[in-house]
XYZ file of C-alpha atoms in Angstrom:
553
model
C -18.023 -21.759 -22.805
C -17.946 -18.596 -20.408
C -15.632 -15.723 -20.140
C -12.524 -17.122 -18.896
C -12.403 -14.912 -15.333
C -8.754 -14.495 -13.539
C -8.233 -16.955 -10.835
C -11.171 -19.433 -12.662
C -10.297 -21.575 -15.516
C -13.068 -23.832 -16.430
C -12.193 -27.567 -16.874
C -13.109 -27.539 -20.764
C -10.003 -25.009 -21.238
C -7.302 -26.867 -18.958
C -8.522 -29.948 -21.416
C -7.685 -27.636 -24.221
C -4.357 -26.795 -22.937
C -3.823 -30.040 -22.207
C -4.134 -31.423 -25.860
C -3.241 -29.296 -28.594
C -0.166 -29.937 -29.291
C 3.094 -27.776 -30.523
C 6.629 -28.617 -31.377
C 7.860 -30.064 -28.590
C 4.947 -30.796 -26.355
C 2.056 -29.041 -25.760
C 0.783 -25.255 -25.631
C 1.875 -23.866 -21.921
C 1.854 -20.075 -21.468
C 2.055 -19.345 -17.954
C 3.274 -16.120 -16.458
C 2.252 -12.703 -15.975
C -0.521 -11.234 -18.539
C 1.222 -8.134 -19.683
C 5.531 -8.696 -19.217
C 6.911 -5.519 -17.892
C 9.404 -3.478 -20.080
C 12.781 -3.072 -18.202
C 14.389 0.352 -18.060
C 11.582 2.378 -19.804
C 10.332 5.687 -18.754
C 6.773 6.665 -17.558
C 6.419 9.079 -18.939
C 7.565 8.621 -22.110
C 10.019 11.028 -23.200
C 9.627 13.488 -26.272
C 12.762 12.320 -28.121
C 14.875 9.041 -26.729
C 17.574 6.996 -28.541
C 18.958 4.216 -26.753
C 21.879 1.965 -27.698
C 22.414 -1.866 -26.523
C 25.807 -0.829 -25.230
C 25.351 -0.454 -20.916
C 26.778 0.841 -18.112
C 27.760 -0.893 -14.846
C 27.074 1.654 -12.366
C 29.209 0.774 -8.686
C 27.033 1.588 -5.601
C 30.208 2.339 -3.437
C 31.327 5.366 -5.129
C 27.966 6.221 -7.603
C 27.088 9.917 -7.069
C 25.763 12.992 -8.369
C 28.023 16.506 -9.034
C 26.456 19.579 -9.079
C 27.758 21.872 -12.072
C 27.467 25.140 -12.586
C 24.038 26.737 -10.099
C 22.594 24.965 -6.754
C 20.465 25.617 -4.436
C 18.460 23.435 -1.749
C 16.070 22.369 -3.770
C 18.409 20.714 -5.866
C 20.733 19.412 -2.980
C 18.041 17.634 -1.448
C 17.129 16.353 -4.909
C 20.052 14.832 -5.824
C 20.208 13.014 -1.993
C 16.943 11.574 -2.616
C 17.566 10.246 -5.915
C 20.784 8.805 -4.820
C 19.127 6.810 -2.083
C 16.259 5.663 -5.176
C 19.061 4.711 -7.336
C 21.315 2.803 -4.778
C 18.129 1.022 -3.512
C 16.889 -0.456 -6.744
C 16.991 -4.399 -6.470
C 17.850 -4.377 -2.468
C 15.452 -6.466 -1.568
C 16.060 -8.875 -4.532
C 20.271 -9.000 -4.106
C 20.058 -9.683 -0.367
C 17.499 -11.984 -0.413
C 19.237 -13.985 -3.063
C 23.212 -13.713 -1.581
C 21.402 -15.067 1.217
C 20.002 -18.304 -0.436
C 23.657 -18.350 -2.519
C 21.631 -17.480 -5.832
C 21.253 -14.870 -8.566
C 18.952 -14.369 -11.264
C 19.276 -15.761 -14.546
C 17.656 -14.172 -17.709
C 15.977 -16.980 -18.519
C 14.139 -16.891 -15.177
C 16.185 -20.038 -13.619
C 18.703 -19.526 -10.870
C 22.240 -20.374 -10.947
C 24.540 -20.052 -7.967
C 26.246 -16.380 -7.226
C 29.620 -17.786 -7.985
C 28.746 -18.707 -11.341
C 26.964 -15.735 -12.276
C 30.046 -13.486 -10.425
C 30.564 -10.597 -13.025
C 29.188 -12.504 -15.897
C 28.690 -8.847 -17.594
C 32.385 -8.393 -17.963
C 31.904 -10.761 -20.741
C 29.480 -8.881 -22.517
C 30.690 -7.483 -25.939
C 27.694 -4.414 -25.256
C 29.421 -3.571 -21.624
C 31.137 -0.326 -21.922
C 32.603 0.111 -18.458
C 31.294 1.610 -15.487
C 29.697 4.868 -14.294
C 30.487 6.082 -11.296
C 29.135 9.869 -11.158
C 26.486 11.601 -13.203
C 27.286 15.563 -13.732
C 24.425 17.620 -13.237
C 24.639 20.879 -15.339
C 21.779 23.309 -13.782
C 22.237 26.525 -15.942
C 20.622 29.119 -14.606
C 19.702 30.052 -10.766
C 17.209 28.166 -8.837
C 13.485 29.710 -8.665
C 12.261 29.424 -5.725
C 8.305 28.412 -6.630
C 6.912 26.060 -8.943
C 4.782 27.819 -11.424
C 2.249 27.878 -14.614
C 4.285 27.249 -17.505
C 7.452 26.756 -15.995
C 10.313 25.514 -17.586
C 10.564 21.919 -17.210
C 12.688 20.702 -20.333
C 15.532 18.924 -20.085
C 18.826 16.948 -21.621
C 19.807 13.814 -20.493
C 23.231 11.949 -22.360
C 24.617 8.738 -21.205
C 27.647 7.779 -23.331
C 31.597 8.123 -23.520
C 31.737 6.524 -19.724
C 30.179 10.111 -18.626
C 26.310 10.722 -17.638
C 25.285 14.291 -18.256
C 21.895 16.002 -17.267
C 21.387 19.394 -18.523
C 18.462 21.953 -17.805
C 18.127 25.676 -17.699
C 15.424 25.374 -15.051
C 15.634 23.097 -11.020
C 12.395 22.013 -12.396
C 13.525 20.458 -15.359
C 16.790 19.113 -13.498
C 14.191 17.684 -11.117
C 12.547 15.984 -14.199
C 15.490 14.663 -15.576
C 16.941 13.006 -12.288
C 13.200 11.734 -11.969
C 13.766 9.847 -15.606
C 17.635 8.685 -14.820
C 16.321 6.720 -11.797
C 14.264 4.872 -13.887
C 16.406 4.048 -15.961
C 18.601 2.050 -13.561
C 17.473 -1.497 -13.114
C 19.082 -4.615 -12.339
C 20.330 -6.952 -13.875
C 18.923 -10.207 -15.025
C 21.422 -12.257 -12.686
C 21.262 -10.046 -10.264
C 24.641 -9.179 -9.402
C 25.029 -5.429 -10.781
C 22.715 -2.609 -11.273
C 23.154 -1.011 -15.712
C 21.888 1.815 -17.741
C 21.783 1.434 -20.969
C 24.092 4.245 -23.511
C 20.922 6.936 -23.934
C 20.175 10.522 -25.525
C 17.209 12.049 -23.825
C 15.487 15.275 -25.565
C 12.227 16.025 -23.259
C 9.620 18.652 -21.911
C 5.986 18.761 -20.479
C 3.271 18.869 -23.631
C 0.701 20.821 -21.219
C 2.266 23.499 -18.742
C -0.832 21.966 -16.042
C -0.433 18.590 -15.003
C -2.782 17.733 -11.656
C -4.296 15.746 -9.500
C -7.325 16.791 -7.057
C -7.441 15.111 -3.588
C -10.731 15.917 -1.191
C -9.994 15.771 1.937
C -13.118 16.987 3.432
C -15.221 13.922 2.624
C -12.502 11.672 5.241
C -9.558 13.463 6.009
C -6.321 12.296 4.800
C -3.378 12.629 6.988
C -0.387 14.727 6.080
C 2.203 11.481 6.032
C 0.208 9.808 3.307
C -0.187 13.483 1.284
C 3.139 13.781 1.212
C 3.357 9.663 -0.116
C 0.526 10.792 -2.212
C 3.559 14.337 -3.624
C 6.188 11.327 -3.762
C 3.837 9.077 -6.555
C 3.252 12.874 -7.864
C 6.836 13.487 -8.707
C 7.240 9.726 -9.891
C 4.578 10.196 -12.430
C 5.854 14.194 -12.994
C 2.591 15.675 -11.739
C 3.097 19.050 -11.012
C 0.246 20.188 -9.251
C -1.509 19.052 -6.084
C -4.977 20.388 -6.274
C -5.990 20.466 -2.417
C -10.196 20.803 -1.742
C -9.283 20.945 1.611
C -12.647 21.956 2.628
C -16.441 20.966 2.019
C -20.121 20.024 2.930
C -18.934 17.243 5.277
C -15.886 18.797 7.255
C -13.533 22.155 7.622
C -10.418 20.515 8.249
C -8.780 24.034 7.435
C -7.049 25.811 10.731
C -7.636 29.486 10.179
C -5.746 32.062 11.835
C -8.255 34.480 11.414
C -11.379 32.182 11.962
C -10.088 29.601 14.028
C -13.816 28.800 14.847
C -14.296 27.120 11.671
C -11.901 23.960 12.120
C -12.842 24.095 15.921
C -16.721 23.220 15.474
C -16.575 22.164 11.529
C -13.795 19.614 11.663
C -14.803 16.146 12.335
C -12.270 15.412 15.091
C -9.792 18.005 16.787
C -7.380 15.327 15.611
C -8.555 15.608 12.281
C -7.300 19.488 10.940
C -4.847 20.747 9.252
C -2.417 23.703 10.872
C -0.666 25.681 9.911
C 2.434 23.874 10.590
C 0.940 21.710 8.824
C 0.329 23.485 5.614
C 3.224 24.661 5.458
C 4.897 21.547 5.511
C 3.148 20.087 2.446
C 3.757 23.267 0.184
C 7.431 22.919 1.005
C 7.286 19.147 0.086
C 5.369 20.120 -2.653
C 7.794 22.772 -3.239
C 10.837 20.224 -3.637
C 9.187 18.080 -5.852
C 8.561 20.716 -8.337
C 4.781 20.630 -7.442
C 2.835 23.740 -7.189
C 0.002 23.627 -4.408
C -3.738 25.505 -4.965
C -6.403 25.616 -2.456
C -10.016 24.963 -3.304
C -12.071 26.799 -1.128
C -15.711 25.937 -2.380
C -18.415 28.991 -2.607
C -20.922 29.567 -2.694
C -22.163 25.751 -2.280
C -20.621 23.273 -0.842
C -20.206 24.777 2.188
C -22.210 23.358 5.075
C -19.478 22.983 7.416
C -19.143 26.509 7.157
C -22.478 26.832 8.950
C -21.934 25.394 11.878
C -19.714 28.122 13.398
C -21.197 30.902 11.189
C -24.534 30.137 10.123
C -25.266 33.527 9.088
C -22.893 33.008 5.922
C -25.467 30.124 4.597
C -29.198 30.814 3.345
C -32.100 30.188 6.126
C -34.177 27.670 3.579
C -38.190 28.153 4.176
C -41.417 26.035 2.975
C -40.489 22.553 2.434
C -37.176 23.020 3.305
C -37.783 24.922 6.684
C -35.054 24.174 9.183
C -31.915 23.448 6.861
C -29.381 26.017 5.805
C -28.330 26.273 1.901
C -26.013 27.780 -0.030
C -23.944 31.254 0.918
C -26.458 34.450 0.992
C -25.355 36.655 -1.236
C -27.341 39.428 -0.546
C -25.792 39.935 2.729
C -22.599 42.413 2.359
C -21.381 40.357 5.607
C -20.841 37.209 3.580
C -18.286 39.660 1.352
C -16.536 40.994 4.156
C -15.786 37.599 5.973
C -14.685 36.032 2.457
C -12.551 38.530 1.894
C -10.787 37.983 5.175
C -10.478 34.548 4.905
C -9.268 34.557 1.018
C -6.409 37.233 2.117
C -5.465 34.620 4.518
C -5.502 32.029 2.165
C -3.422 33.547 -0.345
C -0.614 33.972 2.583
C -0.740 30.413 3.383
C -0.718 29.174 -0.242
C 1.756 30.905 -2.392
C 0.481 29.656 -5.645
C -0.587 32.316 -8.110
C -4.049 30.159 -8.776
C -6.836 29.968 -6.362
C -10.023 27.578 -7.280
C -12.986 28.940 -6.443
C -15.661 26.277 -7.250
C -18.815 27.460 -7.754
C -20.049 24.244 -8.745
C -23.432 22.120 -8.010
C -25.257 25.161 -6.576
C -28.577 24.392 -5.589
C -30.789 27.150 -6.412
C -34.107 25.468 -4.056
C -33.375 27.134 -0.901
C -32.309 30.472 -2.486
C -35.941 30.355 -4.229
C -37.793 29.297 -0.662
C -36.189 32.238 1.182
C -38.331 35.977 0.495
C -35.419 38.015 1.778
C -33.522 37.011 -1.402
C -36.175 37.194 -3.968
C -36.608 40.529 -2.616
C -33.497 41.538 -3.130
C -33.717 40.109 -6.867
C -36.667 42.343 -7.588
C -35.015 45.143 -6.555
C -32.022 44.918 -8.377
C -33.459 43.415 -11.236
C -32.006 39.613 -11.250
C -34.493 37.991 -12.913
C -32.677 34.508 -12.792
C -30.630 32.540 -9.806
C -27.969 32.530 -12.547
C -28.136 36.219 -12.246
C -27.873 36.173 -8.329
C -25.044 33.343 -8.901
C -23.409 35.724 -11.364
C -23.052 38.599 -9.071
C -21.958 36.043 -6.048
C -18.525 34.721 -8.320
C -18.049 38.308 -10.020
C -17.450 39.740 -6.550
C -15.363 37.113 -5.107
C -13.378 36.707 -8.342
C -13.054 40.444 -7.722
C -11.743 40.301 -4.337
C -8.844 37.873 -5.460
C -8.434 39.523 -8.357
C -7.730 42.934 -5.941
C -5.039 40.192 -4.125
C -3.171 40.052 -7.296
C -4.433 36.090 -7.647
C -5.980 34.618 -10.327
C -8.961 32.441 -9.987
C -10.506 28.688 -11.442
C -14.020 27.819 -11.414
C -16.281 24.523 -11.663
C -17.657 24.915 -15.516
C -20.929 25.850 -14.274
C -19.896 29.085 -13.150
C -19.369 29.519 -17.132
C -22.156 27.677 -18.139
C -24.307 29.965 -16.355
C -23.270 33.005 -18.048
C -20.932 34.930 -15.807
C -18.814 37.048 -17.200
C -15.551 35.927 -16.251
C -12.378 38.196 -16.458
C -9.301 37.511 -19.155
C -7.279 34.596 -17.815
C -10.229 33.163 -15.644
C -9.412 29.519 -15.985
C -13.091 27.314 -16.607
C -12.297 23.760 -15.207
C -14.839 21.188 -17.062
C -15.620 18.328 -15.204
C -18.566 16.998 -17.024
C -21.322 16.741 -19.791
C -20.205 16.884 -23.651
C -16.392 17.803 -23.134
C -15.670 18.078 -26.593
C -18.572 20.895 -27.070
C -17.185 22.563 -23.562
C -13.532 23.071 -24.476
C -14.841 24.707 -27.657
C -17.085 27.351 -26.456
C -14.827 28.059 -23.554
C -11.474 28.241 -25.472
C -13.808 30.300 -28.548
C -14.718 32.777 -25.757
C -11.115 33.514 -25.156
C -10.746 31.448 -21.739
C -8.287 29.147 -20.697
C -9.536 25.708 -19.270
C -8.778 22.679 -17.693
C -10.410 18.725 -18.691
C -11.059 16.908 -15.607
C -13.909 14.985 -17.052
C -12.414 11.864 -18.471
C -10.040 11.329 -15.233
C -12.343 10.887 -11.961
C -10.339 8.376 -10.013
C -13.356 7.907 -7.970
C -14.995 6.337 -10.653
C -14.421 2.151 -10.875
C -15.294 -0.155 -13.379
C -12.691 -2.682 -13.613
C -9.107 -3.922 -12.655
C -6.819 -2.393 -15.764
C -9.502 0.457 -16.064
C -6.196 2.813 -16.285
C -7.348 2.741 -20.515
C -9.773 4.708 -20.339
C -8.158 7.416 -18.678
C -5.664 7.123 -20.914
C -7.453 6.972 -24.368
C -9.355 10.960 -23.195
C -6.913 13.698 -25.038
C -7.621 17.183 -23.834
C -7.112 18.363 -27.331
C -9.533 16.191 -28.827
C -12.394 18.584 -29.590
C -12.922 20.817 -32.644
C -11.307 24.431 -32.517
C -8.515 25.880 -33.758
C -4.902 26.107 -32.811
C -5.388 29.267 -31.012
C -8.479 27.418 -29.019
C -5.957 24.436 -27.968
C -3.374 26.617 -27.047
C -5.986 27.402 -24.056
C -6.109 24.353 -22.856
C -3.487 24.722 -20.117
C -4.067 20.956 -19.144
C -5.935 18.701 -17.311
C -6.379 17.090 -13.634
C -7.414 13.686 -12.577
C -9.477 13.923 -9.533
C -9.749 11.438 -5.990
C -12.836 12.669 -4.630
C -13.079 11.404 -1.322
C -16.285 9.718 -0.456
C -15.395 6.544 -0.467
C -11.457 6.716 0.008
C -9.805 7.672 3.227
C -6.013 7.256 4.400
C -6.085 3.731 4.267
C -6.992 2.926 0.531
C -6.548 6.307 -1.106
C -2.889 5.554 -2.685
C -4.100 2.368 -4.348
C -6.817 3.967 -5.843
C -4.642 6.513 -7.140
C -1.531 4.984 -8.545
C -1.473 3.758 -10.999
C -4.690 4.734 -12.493
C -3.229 8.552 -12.345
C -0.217 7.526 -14.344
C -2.428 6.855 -17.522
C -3.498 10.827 -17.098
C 0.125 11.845 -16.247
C 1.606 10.207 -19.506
C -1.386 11.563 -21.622
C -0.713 15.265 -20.366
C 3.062 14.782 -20.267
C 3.977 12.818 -23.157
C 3.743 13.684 -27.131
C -0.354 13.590 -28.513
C 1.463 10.853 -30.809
C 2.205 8.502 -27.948
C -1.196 6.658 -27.916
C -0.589 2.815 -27.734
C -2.053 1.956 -25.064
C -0.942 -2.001 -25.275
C 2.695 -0.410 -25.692
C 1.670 1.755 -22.394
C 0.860 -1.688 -20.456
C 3.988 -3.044 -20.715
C 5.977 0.467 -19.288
C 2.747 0.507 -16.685
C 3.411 -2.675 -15.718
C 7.042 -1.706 -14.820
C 6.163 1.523 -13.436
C 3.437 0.033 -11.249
C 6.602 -2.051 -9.769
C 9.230 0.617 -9.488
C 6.603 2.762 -7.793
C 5.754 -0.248 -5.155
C 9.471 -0.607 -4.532
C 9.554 2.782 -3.691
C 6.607 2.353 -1.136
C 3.712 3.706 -3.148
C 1.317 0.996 -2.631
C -0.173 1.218 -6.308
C -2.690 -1.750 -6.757
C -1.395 -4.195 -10.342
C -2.705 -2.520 -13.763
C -2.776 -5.375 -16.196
C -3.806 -8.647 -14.179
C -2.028 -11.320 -13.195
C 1.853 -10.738 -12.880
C 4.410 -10.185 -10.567
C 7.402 -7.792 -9.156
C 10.754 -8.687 -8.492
């Protein structure tokens, strides 16, 4: 008999369910393929104990009190998670007061009078909670950062609720995992939380996701959707390759040019406004933005205003434009105007570079450049490469920036300086991460998380069964690992399907860079995915279903 495919079920099977017989009647095992968990957190704390005993919480007068530090981050923080928490099971309590019905655990309905404060009842109801105190202990910062602190305390008992952090980020991470924790309940007449001690922190300090929006250009209202599924997943950084081969959607205020004839659409660029907007989304969400301006390939769009940036290509390739030049001390001085730019724009402390997928054919067609190699002695591209990245890693370096680059840039042999960070994206990961981290440089695993990549529905396991410490080296070498990103390039994703494709595939990378190396069940994972994947669709991330067949409330 074939594979048994969803929405298919051959007649030889329904004959098989129909007659093998168990006590009772006979073998029926409908619903959903993976059952959701119910109050678990994605992702999955460091240290939790939870006790049966649970808390009614009262929407009326439920709210947050700020202890001890504030600031705005943290004000608008605790509005938004108000509104999450006050909001869960809306939709489900108004649509069934208005039919005169409430849920029952065993999935049947029973009318709303009979199920009227059933939990009263309960021997494991401990009364209500009507505030949670939110002890911040030291002053806000006022930029997300590498390795910033982002542990935190969370107790639920003695009719009190008490998140504790030393750091907004953490305090952001800890109202993140009480919202989750509030669900409702199986009649559907109360929202609970369960009696909980919560001990928890980041395992890796870098926790990303890549978008491209040069490929099709995303617009800002579904990046900042895209920062909201971020922060539900704590992500905490948004790895923009704003620019590419295919568009500049980049407004520069120094080269304004660029956007203006290498933007698809005049509609279809980022401003500065614009910018600025995201990074203090970002900002408020505890997620650190860094640009990815792509050099010295990559950059075709950057020849249409100024062609003389790109390599005239000769023989066989007469008539196209290549990679940067980078002979020409012009290419230099324009780079190093637009990276000072850059740096103003984005505050982070990290700016990618690239310096992947160079071509080297159009640099060996043109006789100006192997000129120059002759005379100073560059008797490989890698060479020519080499002195390219050393002098723009220079020039941010001068900006008091640190830089990332594509692996290749390593691979190649430059000599990067301390604290470089070497982002692997593919070939023999394992063998990468321990010549990189042996050589003394930090680095990033990418490889194992390209969203773009299908195979099929639930492929969220094999995202989350790649551990960026899973290569030989020692515990020096791992401690260079600062983390990982999963990346959405763009070529076949645009404004319209992008979330999908993202959630909740990124939330098997987000638990694996979050979460202990010891949390590794993926079948355990399904059933929290499964109720992630909900909560994040009742809080309008469209994420598409991880498991199969199933269903949210």
């Amino acid at each position: 008999m074939k594979a048994v495919q969803w929405g298919r079920v051959s007649l030889a099977l329904c004959i098989t369910l129909l007659t093998v017989p168990r006590t009772g009647g006979y073998i029926v095992d409908p619903g959903p393929v993976v059952k959701a968990t119910k109050g678990e957190i994605w992702p999955k704390p460091r240290n939790q104990t939870t006790s049966a005993q649970f808390y009614t919480i009262k929407t009326g007068s439920f709210s947050f009190q700020s202890m001890n530090f504030s600031c705005d981050i943290l004000t608008k923080a605790l509005d938004r998670y108000q509104k999450l928490v006050l909001s869960i099971g809306n939709t489900t309590r108004r649509a069934m007061v208005n039919r005169g019905y409430s849920f029952q655990s065993n999935n049947g309905l029973r009318t709303s009078s009979e199920a009227h404060r059933s939990w009263r009842s309960d021997s494991n109801w401990a009364g209500y909670l009507e505030q949670v105190k939110v002890d911040l202990k030291a002053p806000c910062e006022a930029l997300p950062y590498l390795s910033m602190d982002e542990e935190y305390t969370i107790i639920i008992d003695d009719f009190q609720a008490l998140l504790s952090s030393f750091s907004v980020w953490g305090m952001l991470r800890a109202l993140e995992s009480f919202s989750q924790m509030v669900v409702l309940s199986d009649d559907g007449s109360m929202l609970r939380i369960n009696a909980t001690t919560i001990d928890d922190g980041p395992r890796f300090s870098h926790r990303g996701l890549l978008v491209d929006t040069s490929r099709h250009f995303i617009d800002t209202c579904t990046l900042v959707k895209i920062l909201d599924g971020m922060a539900y997943n704590k992500l905490n950084v948004f790895h923009w390759h704003i620019v590419d081969d295919h568009s500049f959607p980049y407004e520069s205020r120094t080269f304004p040019e660029l956007s203006e004839r290498g933007a698809y659409h005049p509609s279809m660029v980022y401003t500065q406004a614009d910018i600025a907007m995201i990074v203090e989304e970002a900002t408020l969400r505890g997620i650190r933005v860094m640009s990815e301006f792509d050099t010295p390939g990559h950059t075709r769009s950057w020849g249409v205003s100024h062609p003389e940036l790109l390599t005239e290509c000769y023989d066989q390739y007469r008539g196209k434009l290549g990679p940067m030049d980078p002979t020409r001390e012009s290419t230099y001085t324009f780079l190093s105007n637009l990276f000072r730019e850059v740096i103003e724009v984005f505050p982070d402390r990290y700016v990618h570079l690239g310096g992947d997928e160079v071509g080297f054919e159009c640099w060996a067609s043109n006789p100006h450049i192997l000129e120059y190699m002759k005379q100073n002695r560059l008797y490989s591209f890698e060479m020519l490469e080499e002195k390219f990245i050393q002098r723009i890693v220079d020039q941010i370096d001068v900006l008091n920036r640190s830089s990332l680059v594509w692996q290749e840039v390593y691979v190649n042999g430059v000599r990067l300086p301390n604290g470089t960070v070497v982002h692997v994206w593919t070939g023999n990961r394992q063998d990468l991460l321990n010549k990189i981290t042996r050589d003394g440089l930090p680095a990033l695993l990418s490889s194992c998380w390209y969203l773009d990549h299908l195979s099929t529905g639930g492929d969220w396991r094999k995202f989350y069964n790649c551990d960026p410490h899973d290569f030989i080296g020692t515990g020096q070498q791992k401690s260079l690992v600062l983390g990982g990103e999963a990346c959405m390039w763009s070529e076949v994703v645009n404004g319209h399907n992008i979330l999908p494709r993202i959630f909740p595939r990124v939330s098997a990378t987000a638990e694996k860079l979050w979460s202990p190396a010891s949390v590794n069940n993926a079948d355990e994972a399904a059933r929290r995915l499964e109720e992630q994947t909900c909560r994040m669709n009742h809080r309008g991330i469209p994420a598409q279903p991880p498991n199969g067949p199933g269903f949210c409330i």
